[in-house]
Short mmCIF file of C-alpha atoms in Angstrom, two decimals:
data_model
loop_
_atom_site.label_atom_id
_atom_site.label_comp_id
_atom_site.label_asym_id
_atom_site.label_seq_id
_atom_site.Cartn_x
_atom_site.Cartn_y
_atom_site.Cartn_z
CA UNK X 1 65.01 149.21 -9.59
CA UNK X 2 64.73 150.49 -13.28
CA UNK X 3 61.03 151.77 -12.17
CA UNK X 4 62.43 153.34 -9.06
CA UNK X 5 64.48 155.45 -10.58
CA UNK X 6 61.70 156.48 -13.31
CA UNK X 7 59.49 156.82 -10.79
CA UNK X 8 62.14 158.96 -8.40
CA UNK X 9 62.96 161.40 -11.75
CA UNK X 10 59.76 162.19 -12.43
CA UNK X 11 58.79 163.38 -9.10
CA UNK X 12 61.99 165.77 -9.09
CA UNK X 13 61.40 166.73 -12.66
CA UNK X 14 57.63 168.10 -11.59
CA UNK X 15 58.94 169.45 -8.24
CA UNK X 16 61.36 171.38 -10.09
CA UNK X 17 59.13 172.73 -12.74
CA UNK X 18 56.51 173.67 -9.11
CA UNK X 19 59.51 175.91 -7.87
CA UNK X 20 60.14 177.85 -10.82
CA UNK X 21 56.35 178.84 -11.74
CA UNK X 22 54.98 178.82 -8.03
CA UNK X 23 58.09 179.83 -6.09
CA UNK X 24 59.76 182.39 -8.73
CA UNK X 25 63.04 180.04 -7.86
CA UNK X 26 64.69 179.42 -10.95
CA UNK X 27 67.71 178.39 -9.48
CA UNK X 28 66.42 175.71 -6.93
CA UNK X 29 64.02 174.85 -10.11
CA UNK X 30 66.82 173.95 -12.31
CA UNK X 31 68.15 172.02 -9.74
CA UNK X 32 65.82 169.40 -9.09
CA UNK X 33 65.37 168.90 -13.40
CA UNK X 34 69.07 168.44 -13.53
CA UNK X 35 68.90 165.74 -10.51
CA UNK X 36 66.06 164.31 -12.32
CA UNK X 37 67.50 164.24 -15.46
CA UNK X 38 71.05 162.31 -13.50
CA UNK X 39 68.88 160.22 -11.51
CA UNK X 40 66.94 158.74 -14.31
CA UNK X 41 67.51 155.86 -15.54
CA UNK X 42 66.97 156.84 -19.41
CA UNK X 43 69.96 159.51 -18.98
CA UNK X 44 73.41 159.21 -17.08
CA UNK X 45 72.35 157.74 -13.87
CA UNK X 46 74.46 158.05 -10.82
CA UNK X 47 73.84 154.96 -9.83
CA UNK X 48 75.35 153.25 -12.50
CA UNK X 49 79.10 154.47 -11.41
#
């Protein structure tokens, strides 16, 4: 589960950092770090209510 959720983080983290430099989106950018950032399991996960 613990690599899931790695695995799950990374993928938002880099589809964030695609919006803001290829789709000038900061906001939708920012976004999908801060999910990645929640959903990880090395930070606050949401999971873990």
């Amino acid at each position: 589960m613990v690599t899931l959720l790695w695995l799950i983080a990374v993928v938002l983290v880099i589809a964030g950092i695609y919006v803001i430099l290829a789709r000038r989106d900061i906001l939708w950018g920012i976004v999908l770090i801060v999910l990645g950032f929640l959903v990880g399991p090395g930070g606050v996960s949401i999971f873990n209510v």
